[in-house]
PDB file of C-alpha atoms in Angstrom:
ATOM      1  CA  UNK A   1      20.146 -18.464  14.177  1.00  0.00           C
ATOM      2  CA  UNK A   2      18.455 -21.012  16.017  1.00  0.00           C
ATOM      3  CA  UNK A   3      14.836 -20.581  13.629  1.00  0.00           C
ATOM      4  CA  UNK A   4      15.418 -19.595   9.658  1.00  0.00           C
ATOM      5  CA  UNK A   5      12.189 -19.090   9.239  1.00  0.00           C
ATOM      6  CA  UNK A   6      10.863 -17.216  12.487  1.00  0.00           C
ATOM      7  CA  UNK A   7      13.881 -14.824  11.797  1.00  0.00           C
ATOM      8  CA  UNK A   8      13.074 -14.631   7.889  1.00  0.00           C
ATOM      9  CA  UNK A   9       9.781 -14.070   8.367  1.00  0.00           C
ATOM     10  CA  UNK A  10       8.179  -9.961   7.116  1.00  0.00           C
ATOM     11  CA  UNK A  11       6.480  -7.896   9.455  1.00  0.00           C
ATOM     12  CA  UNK A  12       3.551  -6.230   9.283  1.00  0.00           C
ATOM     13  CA  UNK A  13       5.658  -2.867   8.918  1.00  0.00           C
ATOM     14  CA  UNK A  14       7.836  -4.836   5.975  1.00  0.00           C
ATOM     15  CA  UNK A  15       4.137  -5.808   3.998  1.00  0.00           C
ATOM     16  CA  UNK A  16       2.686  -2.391   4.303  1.00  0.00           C
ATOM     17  CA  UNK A  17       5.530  -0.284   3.472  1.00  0.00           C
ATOM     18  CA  UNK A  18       6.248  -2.938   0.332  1.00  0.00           C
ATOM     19  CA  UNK A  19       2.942  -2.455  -0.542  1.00  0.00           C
ATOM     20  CA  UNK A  20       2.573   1.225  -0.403  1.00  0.00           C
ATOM     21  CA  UNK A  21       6.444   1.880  -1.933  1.00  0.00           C
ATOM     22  CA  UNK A  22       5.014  -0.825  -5.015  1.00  0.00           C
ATOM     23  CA  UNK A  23       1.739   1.410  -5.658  1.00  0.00           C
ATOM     24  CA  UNK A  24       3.170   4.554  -6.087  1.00  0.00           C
ATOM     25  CA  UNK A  25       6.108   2.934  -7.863  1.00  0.00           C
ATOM     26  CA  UNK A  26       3.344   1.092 -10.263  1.00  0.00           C
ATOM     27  CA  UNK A  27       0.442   3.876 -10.723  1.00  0.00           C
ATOM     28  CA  UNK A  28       2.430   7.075  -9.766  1.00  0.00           C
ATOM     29  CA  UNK A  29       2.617   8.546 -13.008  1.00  0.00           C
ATOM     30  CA  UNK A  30       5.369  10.824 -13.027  1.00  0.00           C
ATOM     31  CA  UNK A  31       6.605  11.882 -16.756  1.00  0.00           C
ATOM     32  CA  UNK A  32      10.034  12.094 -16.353  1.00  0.00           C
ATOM     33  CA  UNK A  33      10.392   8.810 -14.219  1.00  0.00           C
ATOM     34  CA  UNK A  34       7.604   6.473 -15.801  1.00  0.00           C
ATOM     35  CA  UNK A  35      10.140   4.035 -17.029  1.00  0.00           C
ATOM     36  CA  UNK A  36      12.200   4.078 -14.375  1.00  0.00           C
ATOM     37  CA  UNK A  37       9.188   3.619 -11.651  1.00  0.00           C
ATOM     38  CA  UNK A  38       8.198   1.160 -13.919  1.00  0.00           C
ATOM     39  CA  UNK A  39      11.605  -1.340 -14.306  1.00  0.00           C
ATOM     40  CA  UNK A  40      11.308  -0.610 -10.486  1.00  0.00           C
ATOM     41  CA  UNK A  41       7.679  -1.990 -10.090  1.00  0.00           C
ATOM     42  CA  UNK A  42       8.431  -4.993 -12.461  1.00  0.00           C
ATOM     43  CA  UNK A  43      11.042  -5.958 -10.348  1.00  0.00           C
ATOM     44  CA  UNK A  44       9.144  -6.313  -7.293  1.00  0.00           C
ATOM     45  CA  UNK A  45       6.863  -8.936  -9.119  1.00  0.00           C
ATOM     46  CA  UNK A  46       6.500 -12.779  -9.831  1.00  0.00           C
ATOM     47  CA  UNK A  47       7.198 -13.745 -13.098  1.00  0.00           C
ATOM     48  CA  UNK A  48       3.247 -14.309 -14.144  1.00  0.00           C
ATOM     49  CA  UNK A  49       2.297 -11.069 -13.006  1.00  0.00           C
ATOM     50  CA  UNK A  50       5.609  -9.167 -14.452  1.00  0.00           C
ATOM     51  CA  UNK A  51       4.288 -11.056 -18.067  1.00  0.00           C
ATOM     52  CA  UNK A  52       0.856 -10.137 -17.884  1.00  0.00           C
ATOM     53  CA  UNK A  53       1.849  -6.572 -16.705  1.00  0.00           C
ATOM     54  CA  UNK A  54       4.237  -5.970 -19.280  1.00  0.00           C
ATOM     55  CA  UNK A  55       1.601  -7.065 -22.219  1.00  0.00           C
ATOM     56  CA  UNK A  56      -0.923  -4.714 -20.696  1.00  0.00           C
ATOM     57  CA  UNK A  57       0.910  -1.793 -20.606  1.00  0.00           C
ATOM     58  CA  UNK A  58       2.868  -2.008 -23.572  1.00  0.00           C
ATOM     59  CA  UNK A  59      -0.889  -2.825 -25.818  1.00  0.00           C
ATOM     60  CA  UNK A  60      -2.249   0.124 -23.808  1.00  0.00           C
ATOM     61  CA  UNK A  61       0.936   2.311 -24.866  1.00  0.00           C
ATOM     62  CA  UNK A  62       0.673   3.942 -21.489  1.00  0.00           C
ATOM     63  CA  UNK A  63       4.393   4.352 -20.920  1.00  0.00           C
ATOM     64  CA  UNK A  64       4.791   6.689 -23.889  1.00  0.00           C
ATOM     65  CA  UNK A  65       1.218   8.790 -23.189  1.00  0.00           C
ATOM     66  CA  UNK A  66       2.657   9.427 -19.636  1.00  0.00           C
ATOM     67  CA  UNK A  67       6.011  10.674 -20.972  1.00  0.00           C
ATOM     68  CA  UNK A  68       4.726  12.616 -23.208  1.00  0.00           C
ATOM     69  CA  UNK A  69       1.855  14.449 -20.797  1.00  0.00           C
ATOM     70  CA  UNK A  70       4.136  16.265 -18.517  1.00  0.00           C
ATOM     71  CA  UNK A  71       2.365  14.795 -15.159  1.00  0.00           C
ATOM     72  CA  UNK A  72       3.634  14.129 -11.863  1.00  0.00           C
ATOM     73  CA  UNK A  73       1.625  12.151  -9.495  1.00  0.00           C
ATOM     74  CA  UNK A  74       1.242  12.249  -5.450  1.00  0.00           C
ATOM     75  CA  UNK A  75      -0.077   9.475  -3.972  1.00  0.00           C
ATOM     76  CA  UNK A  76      -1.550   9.873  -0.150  1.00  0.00           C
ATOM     77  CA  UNK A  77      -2.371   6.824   1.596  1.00  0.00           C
ATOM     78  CA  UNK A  78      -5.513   7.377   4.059  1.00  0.00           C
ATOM     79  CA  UNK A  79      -6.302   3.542   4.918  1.00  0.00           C
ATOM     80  CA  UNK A  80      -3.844   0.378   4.942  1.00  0.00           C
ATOM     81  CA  UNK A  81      -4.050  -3.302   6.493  1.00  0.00           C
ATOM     82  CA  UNK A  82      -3.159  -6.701   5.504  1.00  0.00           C
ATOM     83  CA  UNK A  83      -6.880  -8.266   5.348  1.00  0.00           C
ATOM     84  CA  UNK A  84      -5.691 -11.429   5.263  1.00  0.00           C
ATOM     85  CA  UNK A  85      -2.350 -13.741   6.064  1.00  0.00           C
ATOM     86  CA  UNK A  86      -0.972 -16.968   5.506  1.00  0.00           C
ATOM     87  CA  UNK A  87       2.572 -18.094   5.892  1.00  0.00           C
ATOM     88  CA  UNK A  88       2.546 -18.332   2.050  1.00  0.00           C
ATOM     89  CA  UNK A  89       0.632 -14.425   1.196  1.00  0.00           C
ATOM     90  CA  UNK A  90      -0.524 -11.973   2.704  1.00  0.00           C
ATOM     91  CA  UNK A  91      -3.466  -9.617   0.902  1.00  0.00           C
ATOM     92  CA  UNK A  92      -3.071  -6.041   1.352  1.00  0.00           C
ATOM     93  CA  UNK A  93      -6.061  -2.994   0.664  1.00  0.00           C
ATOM     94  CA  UNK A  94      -4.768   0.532   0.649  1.00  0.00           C
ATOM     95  CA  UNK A  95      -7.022   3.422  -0.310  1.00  0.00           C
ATOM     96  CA  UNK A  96      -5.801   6.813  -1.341  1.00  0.00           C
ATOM     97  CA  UNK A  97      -6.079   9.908  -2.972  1.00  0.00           C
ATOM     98  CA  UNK A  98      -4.033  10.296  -6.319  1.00  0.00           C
ATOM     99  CA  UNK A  99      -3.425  13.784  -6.979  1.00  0.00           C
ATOM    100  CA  UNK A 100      -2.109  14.431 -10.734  1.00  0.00           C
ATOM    101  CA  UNK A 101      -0.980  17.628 -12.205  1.00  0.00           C
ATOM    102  CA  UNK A 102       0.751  18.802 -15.102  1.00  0.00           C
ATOM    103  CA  UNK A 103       4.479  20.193 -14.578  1.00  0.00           C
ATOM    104  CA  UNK A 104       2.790  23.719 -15.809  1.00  0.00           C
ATOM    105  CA  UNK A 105       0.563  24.003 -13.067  1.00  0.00           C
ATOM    106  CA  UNK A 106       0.663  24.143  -9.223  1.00  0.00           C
ATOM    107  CA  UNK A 107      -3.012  22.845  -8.982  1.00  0.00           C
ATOM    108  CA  UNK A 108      -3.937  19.240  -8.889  1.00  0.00           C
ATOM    109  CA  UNK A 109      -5.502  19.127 -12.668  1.00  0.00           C
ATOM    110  CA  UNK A 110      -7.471  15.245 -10.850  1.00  0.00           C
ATOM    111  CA  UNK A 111      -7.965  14.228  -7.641  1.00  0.00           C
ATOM    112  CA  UNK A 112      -9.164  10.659  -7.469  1.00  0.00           C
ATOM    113  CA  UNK A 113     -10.157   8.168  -4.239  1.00  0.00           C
ATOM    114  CA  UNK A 114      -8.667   5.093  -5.430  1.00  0.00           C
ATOM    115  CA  UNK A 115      -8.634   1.222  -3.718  1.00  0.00           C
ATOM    116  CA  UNK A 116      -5.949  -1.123  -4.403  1.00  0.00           C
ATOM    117  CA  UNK A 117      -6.087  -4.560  -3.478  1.00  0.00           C
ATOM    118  CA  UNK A 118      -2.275  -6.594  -3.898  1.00  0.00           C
ATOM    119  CA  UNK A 119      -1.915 -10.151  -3.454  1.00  0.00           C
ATOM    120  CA  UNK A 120       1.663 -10.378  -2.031  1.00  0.00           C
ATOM    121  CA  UNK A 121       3.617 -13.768  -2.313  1.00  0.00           C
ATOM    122  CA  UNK A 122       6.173 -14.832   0.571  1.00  0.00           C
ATOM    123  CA  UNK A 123       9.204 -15.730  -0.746  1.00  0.00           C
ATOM    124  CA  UNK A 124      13.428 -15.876   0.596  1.00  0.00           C
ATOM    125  CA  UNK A 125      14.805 -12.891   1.158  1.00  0.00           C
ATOM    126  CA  UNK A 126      17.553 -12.900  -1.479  1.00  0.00           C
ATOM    127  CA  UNK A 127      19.751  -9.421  -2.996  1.00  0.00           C
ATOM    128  CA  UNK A 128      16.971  -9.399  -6.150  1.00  0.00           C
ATOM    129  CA  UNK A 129      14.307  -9.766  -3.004  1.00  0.00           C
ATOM    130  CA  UNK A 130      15.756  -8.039  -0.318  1.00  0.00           C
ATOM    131  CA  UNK A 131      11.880  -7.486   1.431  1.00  0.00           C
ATOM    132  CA  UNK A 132      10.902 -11.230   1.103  1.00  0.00           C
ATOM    133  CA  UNK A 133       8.356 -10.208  -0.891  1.00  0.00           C
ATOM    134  CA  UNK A 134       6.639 -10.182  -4.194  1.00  0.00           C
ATOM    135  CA  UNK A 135       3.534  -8.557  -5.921  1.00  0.00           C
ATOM    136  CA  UNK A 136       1.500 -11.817  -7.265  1.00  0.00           C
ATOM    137  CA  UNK A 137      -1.702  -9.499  -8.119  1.00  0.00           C
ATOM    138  CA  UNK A 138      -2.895  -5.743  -8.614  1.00  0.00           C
ATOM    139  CA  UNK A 139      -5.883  -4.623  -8.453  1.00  0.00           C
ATOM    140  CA  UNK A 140      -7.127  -1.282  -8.951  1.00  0.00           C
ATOM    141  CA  UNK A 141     -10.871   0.503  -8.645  1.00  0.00           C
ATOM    142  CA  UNK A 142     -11.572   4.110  -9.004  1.00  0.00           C
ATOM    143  CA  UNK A 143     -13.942   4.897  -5.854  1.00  0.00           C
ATOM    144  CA  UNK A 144     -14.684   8.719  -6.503  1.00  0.00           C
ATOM    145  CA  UNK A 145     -13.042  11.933  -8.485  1.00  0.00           C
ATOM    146  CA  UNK A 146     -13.104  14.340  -6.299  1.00  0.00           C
ATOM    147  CA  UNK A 147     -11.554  17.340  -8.144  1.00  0.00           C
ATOM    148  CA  UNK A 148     -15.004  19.038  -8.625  1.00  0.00           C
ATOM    149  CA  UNK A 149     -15.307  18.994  -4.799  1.00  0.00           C
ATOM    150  CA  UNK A 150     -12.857  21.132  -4.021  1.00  0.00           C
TER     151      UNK A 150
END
C-alpha cells in the first residue's frame, strides 16, 4: 500500500450508511431489541458521547418504558448528505419519517418528520471500528407529527 491514509480513508457511501445504520440503531425503538440496538449504538461512539449518552438515558429510564410499551419502530430516510468535511469529521443531516406502532396493531399509532444532525469523528479502522468511524454528537429535532394527516 503505497498511501495508508488515501487507502484508509471512508467514503461518502461508508459516512452515510454509518450514519443512517447508527440512527435507527440509536432512536429505533423496537421493544424487544432496545437493549440490544442500544449496546449496538454505544459501541459506535467516542467515549464522551457513550458517557453522556449512557447518563441520559438511564436518568430518563427510557430503556425500560420502551420494553415495556410493545413498539417497534421504522425509520425511512427521505434526505441525507454530509454538510460538511474535514479530514478529522465529517457532519452528517438526515431527515426522516419515524413510524411507531404497537406490536397489537398494523397501523402506525405516530408518524413523526424528524432531523438528525451527527457529528462523526475519523478515526483507524480497527476490529472494535471496522467503518473508521465514530458518533462524536447526536442531535435530534422533531420537525412535524404527521399522524393526523393521514
Amino acid at each position: 500500500i503505497k498511501n495508508l491514509r488515501t487507502n484508509n480513508a471512508v467514503t461518502e457511501f461508508e459516512i452515510l450508511g454509518f450514519a443512517k445504520r447508527f440512527t435507527v440503531r440509536y432512536s429505533g425503538y423496537n421493544s424487544y431489541t432496545i437493549s440490544r440496538d442500544f449496546t449496538e449504538a454505544l459501541n459506535q461512539m467516542t467515549r464522551s458521547f457513550q458517557k453522556e449518552a449512557t447518563k441520559r438515558i438511564l436518568d430518563s429510564g427510557l430503556l425500560s418504558k420502551i420494553a415495556e410499551a410493545g413498539i417497534d419502530t421504522a425509520i425511512e430516510f427521505k434526505e441525507v448528505q454530509i454538510e460538511k468535511e474535514t479530514d478529522e469529521y465529517a457532519v452528517v443531516a438526515l431527515v426522516g419519517v419515524r413510524r411507531i406502532r404497537k406490536y397489537d396493531f398494523q397501523a402506525a399509532m405516530q408518524e413523526t418528520l424528524f432531523r438528525a444532525d451527527l457529528v462523526l469523528k475519523k478515526v483507524s479502522r480497527s476490529s472494535s471500528s471496522p467503518e473508521g468511524l465514530l458518533v462524536e454528537k447526536y442531535q435530534e429535532i422533531l420537525l412535524t407529527d404527521i399522524t393526523e394527516r393521514k
